[in-house]
PDB file of C-alpha atoms in Angstrom:
ATOM      1  CA  UNK A   1     152.612  76.097 103.518  1.00  0.00           C
ATOM      2  CA  UNK A   2     149.389  75.535 101.360  1.00  0.00           C
ATOM      3  CA  UNK A   3     146.643  78.311 100.681  1.00  0.00           C
ATOM      4  CA  UNK A   4     144.351  76.125 103.414  1.00  0.00           C
ATOM      5  CA  UNK A   5     147.289  75.726 105.602  1.00  0.00           C
ATOM      6  CA  UNK A   6     147.674  80.087 106.059  1.00  0.00           C
ATOM      7  CA  UNK A   7     144.037  80.235 106.598  1.00  0.00           C
ATOM      8  CA  UNK A   8     144.196  77.691 109.085  1.00  0.00           C
ATOM      9  CA  UNK A   9     147.356  79.088 110.812  1.00  0.00           C
ATOM     10  CA  UNK A  10     145.420  82.726 110.458  1.00  0.00           C
ATOM     11  CA  UNK A  11     142.601  81.722 112.121  1.00  0.00           C
ATOM     12  CA  UNK A  12     144.032  79.951 115.064  1.00  0.00           C
ATOM     13  CA  UNK A  13     146.635  83.182 115.737  1.00  0.00           C
ATOM     14  CA  UNK A  14     143.251  85.438 115.541  1.00  0.00           C
ATOM     15  CA  UNK A  15     141.602  83.368 118.252  1.00  0.00           C
ATOM     16  CA  UNK A  16     144.404  83.322 120.159  1.00  0.00           C
ATOM     17  CA  UNK A  17     144.289  86.811 120.231  1.00  0.00           C
ATOM     18  CA  UNK A  18     141.301  87.739 120.386  1.00  0.00           C
ATOM     19  CA  UNK A  19     140.253  90.522 122.935  1.00  0.00           C
ATOM     20  CA  UNK A  20     137.727  89.917 125.819  1.00  0.00           C
ATOM     21  CA  UNK A  21     134.877  92.331 126.415  1.00  0.00           C
ATOM     22  CA  UNK A  22     136.981  93.227 129.739  1.00  0.00           C
ATOM     23  CA  UNK A  23     140.511  93.071 128.333  1.00  0.00           C
ATOM     24  CA  UNK A  24     141.798  96.354 127.695  1.00  0.00           C
ATOM     25  CA  UNK A  25     143.279  96.903 124.137  1.00  0.00           C
ATOM     26  CA  UNK A  26     146.853  97.609 124.959  1.00  0.00           C
ATOM     27  CA  UNK A  27     147.075  93.892 126.421  1.00  0.00           C
ATOM     28  CA  UNK A  28     148.076  91.008 124.322  1.00  0.00           C
ATOM     29  CA  UNK A  29     146.334  88.718 126.820  1.00  0.00           C
ATOM     30  CA  UNK A  30     144.157  88.560 129.815  1.00  0.00           C
ATOM     31  CA  UNK A  31     147.088  87.052 131.599  1.00  0.00           C
ATOM     32  CA  UNK A  32     149.061  89.961 130.877  1.00  0.00           C
ATOM     33  CA  UNK A  33     146.724  92.672 132.055  1.00  0.00           C
ATOM     34  CA  UNK A  34     146.148  90.972 135.470  1.00  0.00           C
ATOM     35  CA  UNK A  35     149.957  90.545 136.112  1.00  0.00           C
ATOM     36  CA  UNK A  36     150.573  94.266 135.218  1.00  0.00           C
ATOM     37  CA  UNK A  37     147.445  94.912 137.396  1.00  0.00           C
ATOM     38  CA  UNK A  38     148.509  92.940 139.967  1.00  0.00           C
ATOM     39  CA  UNK A  39     151.837  94.569 140.199  1.00  0.00           C
ATOM     40  CA  UNK A  40     150.261  98.377 140.055  1.00  0.00           C
ATOM     41  CA  UNK A  41     148.577  97.239 142.870  1.00  0.00           C
ATOM     42  CA  UNK A  42     151.288  96.036 145.120  1.00  0.00           C
ATOM     43  CA  UNK A  43     153.532  98.860 143.998  1.00  0.00           C
ATOM     44  CA  UNK A  44     151.159 101.223 145.445  1.00  0.00           C
ATOM     45  CA  UNK A  45     150.778  99.487 148.889  1.00  0.00           C
ATOM     46  CA  UNK A  46     154.261  99.482 148.993  1.00  0.00           C
ATOM     47  CA  UNK A  47     154.427 103.452 148.854  1.00  0.00           C
ATOM     48  CA  UNK A  48     151.474 103.220 151.600  1.00  0.00           C
ATOM     49  CA  UNK A  49     153.744 100.995 153.548  1.00  0.00           C
ATOM     50  CA  UNK A  50     156.416 103.684 153.506  1.00  0.00           C
ATOM     51  CA  UNK A  51     153.773 106.683 154.112  1.00  0.00           C
ATOM     52  CA  UNK A  52     152.649 105.000 157.341  1.00  0.00           C
ATOM     53  CA  UNK A  53     155.708 103.779 158.319  1.00  0.00           C
ATOM     54  CA  UNK A  54     157.108 107.386 158.308  1.00  0.00           C
ATOM     55  CA  UNK A  55     154.347 108.056 160.623  1.00  0.00           C
ATOM     56  CA  UNK A  56     155.102 105.313 163.365  1.00  0.00           C
ATOM     57  CA  UNK A  57     158.695 106.060 163.525  1.00  0.00           C
ATOM     58  CA  UNK A  58     157.937 109.744 163.964  1.00  0.00           C
ATOM     59  CA  UNK A  59     155.668 108.494 166.635  1.00  0.00           C
ATOM     60  CA  UNK A  60     158.251 106.131 168.355  1.00  0.00           C
ATOM     61  CA  UNK A  61     160.970 108.601 168.352  1.00  0.00           C
ATOM     62  CA  UNK A  62     158.519 111.218 170.343  1.00  0.00           C
ATOM     63  CA  UNK A  63     157.481 108.750 172.522  1.00  0.00           C
ATOM     64  CA  UNK A  64     160.978 107.700 173.393  1.00  0.00           C
ATOM     65  CA  UNK A  65     161.585 111.587 174.191  1.00  0.00           C
ATOM     66  CA  UNK A  66     158.506 112.259 175.832  1.00  0.00           C
ATOM     67  CA  UNK A  67     157.139 109.386 177.398  1.00  0.00           C
ATOM     68  CA  UNK A  68     155.531 110.522 180.641  1.00  0.00           C
ATOM     69  CA  UNK A  69     153.792 113.384 178.186  1.00  0.00           C
ATOM     70  CA  UNK A  70     152.470 110.370 176.094  1.00  0.00           C
ATOM     71  CA  UNK A  71     151.489 107.795 178.827  1.00  0.00           C
ATOM     72  CA  UNK A  72     149.081 110.755 180.508  1.00  0.00           C
ATOM     73  CA  UNK A  73     147.734 112.122 176.600  1.00  0.00           C
ATOM     74  CA  UNK A  74     147.408 107.800 175.859  1.00  0.00           C
ATOM     75  CA  UNK A  75     144.891 107.725 179.034  1.00  0.00           C
ATOM     76  CA  UNK A  76     142.461 110.098 177.885  1.00  0.00           C
ATOM     77  CA  UNK A  77     141.825 107.517 174.984  1.00  0.00           C
ATOM     78  CA  UNK A  78     138.650 104.975 175.188  1.00  0.00           C
ATOM     79  CA  UNK A  79     139.484 101.292 174.786  1.00  0.00           C
ATOM     80  CA  UNK A  80     136.584 100.101 174.540  1.00  0.00           C
ATOM     81  CA  UNK A  81     135.644 102.529 171.468  1.00  0.00           C
ATOM     82  CA  UNK A  82     139.517 101.290 170.221  1.00  0.00           C
ATOM     83  CA  UNK A  83     138.527  97.444 170.501  1.00  0.00           C
ATOM     84  CA  UNK A  84     135.495  98.125 168.929  1.00  0.00           C
ATOM     85  CA  UNK A  85     136.399  99.533 165.763  1.00  0.00           C
ATOM     86  CA  UNK A  86     139.099  96.864 165.661  1.00  0.00           C
ATOM     87  CA  UNK A  87     136.212  94.015 165.611  1.00  0.00           C
ATOM     88  CA  UNK A  88     134.380  96.080 163.154  1.00  0.00           C
ATOM     89  CA  UNK A  89     137.654  96.267 160.575  1.00  0.00           C
ATOM     90  CA  UNK A  90     138.603  92.482 161.283  1.00  0.00           C
ATOM     91  CA  UNK A  91     134.888  91.481 160.512  1.00  0.00           C
ATOM     92  CA  UNK A  92     134.687  93.564 157.426  1.00  0.00           C
ATOM     93  CA  UNK A  93     138.066  92.161 156.284  1.00  0.00           C
ATOM     94  CA  UNK A  94     136.099  88.644 156.364  1.00  0.00           C
ATOM     95  CA  UNK A  95     133.344  90.018 154.182  1.00  0.00           C
ATOM     96  CA  UNK A  96     135.955  91.307 152.026  1.00  0.00           C
ATOM     97  CA  UNK A  97     137.053  87.882 151.710  1.00  0.00           C
ATOM     98  CA  UNK A  98     134.154  86.530 151.263  1.00  0.00           C
ATOM     99  CA  UNK A  99     133.245  89.176 148.463  1.00  0.00           C
ATOM    100  CA  UNK A 100     136.428  88.179 146.553  1.00  0.00           C
ATOM    101  CA  UNK A 101     135.590  84.214 146.938  1.00  0.00           C
ATOM    102  CA  UNK A 102     132.664  85.214 145.868  1.00  0.00           C
ATOM    103  CA  UNK A 103     133.544  86.938 142.630  1.00  0.00           C
ATOM    104  CA  UNK A 104     135.672  84.192 141.770  1.00  0.00           C
ATOM    105  CA  UNK A 105     132.757  81.426 142.356  1.00  0.00           C
ATOM    106  CA  UNK A 106     130.599  83.797 139.909  1.00  0.00           C
ATOM    107  CA  UNK A 107     128.026  84.157 142.930  1.00  0.00           C
ATOM    108  CA  UNK A 108     126.450  87.627 141.950  1.00  0.00           C
ATOM    109  CA  UNK A 109     124.220  87.753 145.077  1.00  0.00           C
ATOM    110  CA  UNK A 110     126.591  86.811 147.719  1.00  0.00           C
ATOM    111  CA  UNK A 111     129.013  89.314 146.164  1.00  0.00           C
ATOM    112  CA  UNK A 112     126.562  91.698 146.489  1.00  0.00           C
ATOM    113  CA  UNK A 113     125.773  91.016 150.005  1.00  0.00           C
ATOM    114  CA  UNK A 114     129.392  90.726 151.157  1.00  0.00           C
ATOM    115  CA  UNK A 115     130.347  93.969 149.471  1.00  0.00           C
ATOM    116  CA  UNK A 116     127.067  95.783 151.204  1.00  0.00           C
ATOM    117  CA  UNK A 117     128.307  94.306 154.907  1.00  0.00           C
ATOM    118  CA  UNK A 118     131.443  95.857 153.998  1.00  0.00           C
ATOM    119  CA  UNK A 119     129.953  98.914 152.962  1.00  0.00           C
ATOM    120  CA  UNK A 120     127.887  99.005 156.675  1.00  0.00           C
ATOM    121  CA  UNK A 121     131.033  97.999 158.915  1.00  0.00           C
ATOM    122  CA  UNK A 122     132.976 100.601 157.110  1.00  0.00           C
ATOM    123  CA  UNK A 123     130.664 102.982 158.194  1.00  0.00           C
ATOM    124  CA  UNK A 124     130.188 102.160 161.794  1.00  0.00           C
ATOM    125  CA  UNK A 125     134.005 102.092 162.194  1.00  0.00           C
ATOM    126  CA  UNK A 126     133.698 106.065 160.810  1.00  0.00           C
ATOM    127  CA  UNK A 127     130.522 106.379 163.034  1.00  0.00           C
ATOM    128  CA  UNK A 128     132.588 105.438 166.250  1.00  0.00           C
ATOM    129  CA  UNK A 129     135.755 107.681 165.096  1.00  0.00           C
ATOM    130  CA  UNK A 130     133.454 110.646 164.758  1.00  0.00           C
ATOM    131  CA  UNK A 131     132.243 110.114 168.612  1.00  0.00           C
ATOM    132  CA  UNK A 132     136.119 109.727 169.569  1.00  0.00           C
ATOM    133  CA  UNK A 133     137.364 113.495 167.732  1.00  0.00           C
ATOM    134  CA  UNK A 134     133.937 114.564 169.101  1.00  0.00           C
ATOM    135  CA  UNK A 135     135.184 113.858 173.247  1.00  0.00           C
ATOM    136  CA  UNK A 136     138.795 115.394 171.934  1.00  0.00           C
ATOM    137  CA  UNK A 137     137.203 118.478 170.735  1.00  0.00           C
ATOM    138  CA  UNK A 138     134.822 118.651 173.824  1.00  0.00           C
ATOM    139  CA  UNK A 139     138.191 118.115 175.891  1.00  0.00           C
ATOM    140  CA  UNK A 140     140.080 121.035 173.959  1.00  0.00           C
ATOM    141  CA  UNK A 141     142.301 118.134 172.845  1.00  0.00           C
ATOM    142  CA  UNK A 142     142.556 119.238 169.416  1.00  0.00           C
ATOM    143  CA  UNK A 143     145.915 120.803 168.779  1.00  0.00           C
ATOM    144  CA  UNK A 144     145.840 124.774 167.735  1.00  0.00           C
ATOM    145  CA  UNK A 145     145.220 127.610 168.833  1.00  0.00           C
ATOM    146  CA  UNK A 146     142.334 126.393 171.717  1.00  0.00           C
ATOM    147  CA  UNK A 147     144.490 123.246 172.854  1.00  0.00           C
ATOM    148  CA  UNK A 148     144.193 123.261 176.827  1.00  0.00           C
ATOM    149  CA  UNK A 149     146.882 121.793 179.124  1.00  0.00           C
ATOM    150  CA  UNK A 150     144.275 121.855 181.974  1.00  0.00           C
ATOM    151  CA  UNK A 151     143.792 118.243 182.224  1.00  0.00           C
ATOM    152  CA  UNK A 152     147.201 116.727 182.251  1.00  0.00           C
ATOM    153  CA  UNK A 153     148.154 120.073 185.213  1.00  0.00           C
ATOM    154  CA  UNK A 154     144.754 119.609 187.496  1.00  0.00           C
ATOM    155  CA  UNK A 155     143.643 116.143 188.475  1.00  0.00           C
ATOM    156  CA  UNK A 156     139.992 117.267 189.285  1.00  0.00           C
ATOM    157  CA  UNK A 157     139.349 118.246 185.792  1.00  0.00           C
ATOM    158  CA  UNK A 158     139.306 114.608 184.768  1.00  0.00           C
ATOM    159  CA  UNK A 159     138.781 112.501 187.773  1.00  0.00           C
ATOM    160  CA  UNK A 160     137.808 109.048 186.225  1.00  0.00           C
ATOM    161  CA  UNK A 161     140.506 109.293 184.195  1.00  0.00           C
ATOM    162  CA  UNK A 162     142.915 109.915 186.742  1.00  0.00           C
ATOM    163  CA  UNK A 163     141.051 107.469 189.494  1.00  0.00           C
ATOM    164  CA  UNK A 164     141.228 105.053 187.377  1.00  0.00           C
ATOM    165  CA  UNK A 165     145.145 105.376 186.329  1.00  0.00           C
ATOM    166  CA  UNK A 166     146.631 107.185 188.927  1.00  0.00           C
ATOM    167  CA  UNK A 167     147.742 109.689 186.989  1.00  0.00           C
ATOM    168  CA  UNK A 168     150.067 112.604 188.829  1.00  0.00           C
ATOM    169  CA  UNK A 169     149.642 116.462 187.015  1.00  0.00           C
ATOM    170  CA  UNK A 170     152.368 116.453 184.673  1.00  0.00           C
ATOM    171  CA  UNK A 171     155.115 119.468 185.094  1.00  0.00           C
ATOM    172  CA  UNK A 172     154.323 122.635 182.632  1.00  0.00           C
ATOM    173  CA  UNK A 173     156.837 121.882 180.619  1.00  0.00           C
ATOM    174  CA  UNK A 174     156.376 118.168 179.817  1.00  0.00           C
ATOM    175  CA  UNK A 175     152.408 118.674 179.727  1.00  0.00           C
ATOM    176  CA  UNK A 176     153.189 120.853 176.752  1.00  0.00           C
ATOM    177  CA  UNK A 177     154.484 117.667 174.852  1.00  0.00           C
ATOM    178  CA  UNK A 178     150.920 115.973 175.344  1.00  0.00           C
ATOM    179  CA  UNK A 179     149.704 118.265 171.932  1.00  0.00           C
ATOM    180  CA  UNK A 180     152.471 116.398 170.180  1.00  0.00           C
ATOM    181  CA  UNK A 181     150.788 112.868 170.619  1.00  0.00           C
ATOM    182  CA  UNK A 182     147.463 114.319 169.879  1.00  0.00           C
ATOM    183  CA  UNK A 183     148.671 115.605 166.486  1.00  0.00           C
ATOM    184  CA  UNK A 184     150.560 112.680 165.802  1.00  0.00           C
ATOM    185  CA  UNK A 185     147.282 111.143 166.971  1.00  0.00           C
ATOM    186  CA  UNK A 186     145.335 112.898 164.730  1.00  0.00           C
ATOM    187  CA  UNK A 187     147.774 112.379 161.864  1.00  0.00           C
ATOM    188  CA  UNK A 188     147.736 108.869 161.857  1.00  0.00           C
ATOM    189  CA  UNK A 189     144.253 108.026 162.758  1.00  0.00           C
ATOM    190  CA  UNK A 190     142.972 110.901 160.276  1.00  0.00           C
ATOM    191  CA  UNK A 191     144.876 109.774 157.211  1.00  0.00           C
ATOM    192  CA  UNK A 192     143.342 105.957 157.947  1.00  0.00           C
ATOM    193  CA  UNK A 193     140.041 107.323 158.230  1.00  0.00           C
ATOM    194  CA  UNK A 194     140.495 109.149 154.701  1.00  0.00           C
ATOM    195  CA  UNK A 195     141.633 105.783 153.468  1.00  0.00           C
ATOM    196  CA  UNK A 196     138.369 103.919 155.048  1.00  0.00           C
ATOM    197  CA  UNK A 197     136.317 107.148 153.112  1.00  0.00           C
ATOM    198  CA  UNK A 198     138.066 106.357 149.929  1.00  0.00           C
ATOM    199  CA  UNK A 199     137.704 102.607 150.528  1.00  0.00           C
ATOM    200  CA  UNK A 200     133.764 103.366 151.159  1.00  0.00           C
ATOM    201  CA  UNK A 201     133.429 105.419 148.214  1.00  0.00           C
ATOM    202  CA  UNK A 202     134.677 102.427 146.066  1.00  0.00           C
ATOM    203  CA  UNK A 203     132.642 100.158 147.715  1.00  0.00           C
ATOM    204  CA  UNK A 204     129.530 102.291 146.733  1.00  0.00           C
ATOM    205  CA  UNK A 205     130.815 101.918 143.295  1.00  0.00           C
ATOM    206  CA  UNK A 206     131.359  98.086 143.468  1.00  0.00           C
ATOM    207  CA  UNK A 207     128.159  97.165 144.400  1.00  0.00           C
ATOM    208  CA  UNK A 208     126.576  99.344 141.383  1.00  0.00           C
ATOM    209  CA  UNK A 209     128.399  97.780 139.222  1.00  0.00           C
ATOM    210  CA  UNK A 210     128.142  94.041 140.939  1.00  0.00           C
ATOM    211  CA  UNK A 211     124.422  94.097 140.902  1.00  0.00           C
ATOM    212  CA  UNK A 212     124.609  94.589 137.297  1.00  0.00           C
ATOM    213  CA  UNK A 213     126.663  91.690 136.634  1.00  0.00           C
ATOM    214  CA  UNK A 214     130.684  93.292 136.178  1.00  0.00           C
ATOM    215  CA  UNK A 215     132.621  90.677 138.061  1.00  0.00           C
ATOM    216  CA  UNK A 216     130.758  87.392 138.261  1.00  0.00           C
ATOM    217  CA  UNK A 217     131.515  87.048 134.553  1.00  0.00           C
ATOM    218  CA  UNK A 218     135.426  85.963 135.004  1.00  0.00           C
ATOM    219  CA  UNK A 219     136.821  89.810 135.056  1.00  0.00           C
ATOM    220  CA  UNK A 220     137.394  89.553 139.366  1.00  0.00           C
ATOM    221  CA  UNK A 221     141.159  91.416 138.863  1.00  0.00           C
ATOM    222  CA  UNK A 222     139.222  94.750 140.099  1.00  0.00           C
ATOM    223  CA  UNK A 223     137.432  92.671 143.208  1.00  0.00           C
ATOM    224  CA  UNK A 224     141.086  91.366 143.843  1.00  0.00           C
ATOM    225  CA  UNK A 225     142.918  94.390 144.215  1.00  0.00           C
ATOM    226  CA  UNK A 226     140.687  96.298 146.314  1.00  0.00           C
ATOM    227  CA  UNK A 227     139.916  93.307 148.485  1.00  0.00           C
ATOM    228  CA  UNK A 228     144.324  94.169 148.993  1.00  0.00           C
ATOM    229  CA  UNK A 229     143.347  97.661 149.366  1.00  0.00           C
ATOM    230  CA  UNK A 230     140.927  96.459 151.990  1.00  0.00           C
ATOM    231  CA  UNK A 231     142.789  94.464 154.445  1.00  0.00           C
ATOM    232  CA  UNK A 232     145.836  96.706 154.201  1.00  0.00           C
ATOM    233  CA  UNK A 233     144.072  99.453 155.699  1.00  0.00           C
ATOM    234  CA  UNK A 234     142.483  96.783 158.638  1.00  0.00           C
ATOM    235  CA  UNK A 235     146.165  96.119 158.893  1.00  0.00           C
ATOM    236  CA  UNK A 236     147.045  99.771 159.499  1.00  0.00           C
ATOM    237  CA  UNK A 237     144.318  99.995 162.325  1.00  0.00           C
ATOM    238  CA  UNK A 238     145.612  96.665 164.041  1.00  0.00           C
ATOM    239  CA  UNK A 239     149.119  98.897 164.424  1.00  0.00           C
ATOM    240  CA  UNK A 240     147.635 101.934 165.364  1.00  0.00           C
ATOM    241  CA  UNK A 241     145.242 100.369 168.157  1.00  0.00           C
ATOM    242  CA  UNK A 242     148.206  99.087 170.466  1.00  0.00           C
ATOM    243  CA  UNK A 243     150.079 101.866 169.652  1.00  0.00           C
ATOM    244  CA  UNK A 244     147.848 105.123 170.683  1.00  0.00           C
ATOM    245  CA  UNK A 245     145.616 103.156 173.143  1.00  0.00           C
ATOM    246  CA  UNK A 246     147.024  99.775 174.665  1.00  0.00           C
ATOM    247  CA  UNK A 247     151.046 100.354 175.105  1.00  0.00           C
ATOM    248  CA  UNK A 248     152.012 101.866 179.113  1.00  0.00           C
ATOM    249  CA  UNK A 249     148.095 101.979 180.126  1.00  0.00           C
ATOM    250  CA  UNK A 250     149.959 101.847 183.337  1.00  0.00           C
ATOM    251  CA  UNK A 251     153.235 102.901 184.270  1.00  0.00           C
TER     252      UNK A 251
END
């Protein structure tokens, strides 16, 4: 091989391994970086599925064991608030998907707009959840030392709920298991809300970076993977809503 051929070959090889501004130094190519990042994200989501799957399994087992208590306790949840939050999250999934599309199409203004709307919808969800939690606090339905069985033993203590569902007072031994329902309710919705808070915090960071043009120059991995995370959190709620709010509303 002549000297000129060596120079040309070396230049071509150098161009092939040239690092993009958003490519990490330990990856040979941007495609390799994308594959590794996507694999890590799916692996993380798999661990999340196993975590929430354990909570769902525990809920279904205990619901089968203490069915009357779980039915009575579920009547204390407001379907209206749950439905509103479901609509909010479905809408936020759409705006997040549009944000990913905007990043891929390099539309900076549209990306920022979609991320801001998703951010706001996330706050709306948490606001509605706060209203629900306050109601449980007012009725002493938060598991612990101050938990009260009065609602389930005395129909006169909550006439609207008893009138709507024609509930009968529970026996004391069964009424005690309503606390287990609310423990699982706060465990599952609380963990879901924590994931929402984390997602909203990341969204705030993304909005700041998107305004500087970080995700509309060809580097969309972060937006795509966060979109997967956001959709996953929304899907978890799609399972929580019927499990906690809808099934067995009428015996």
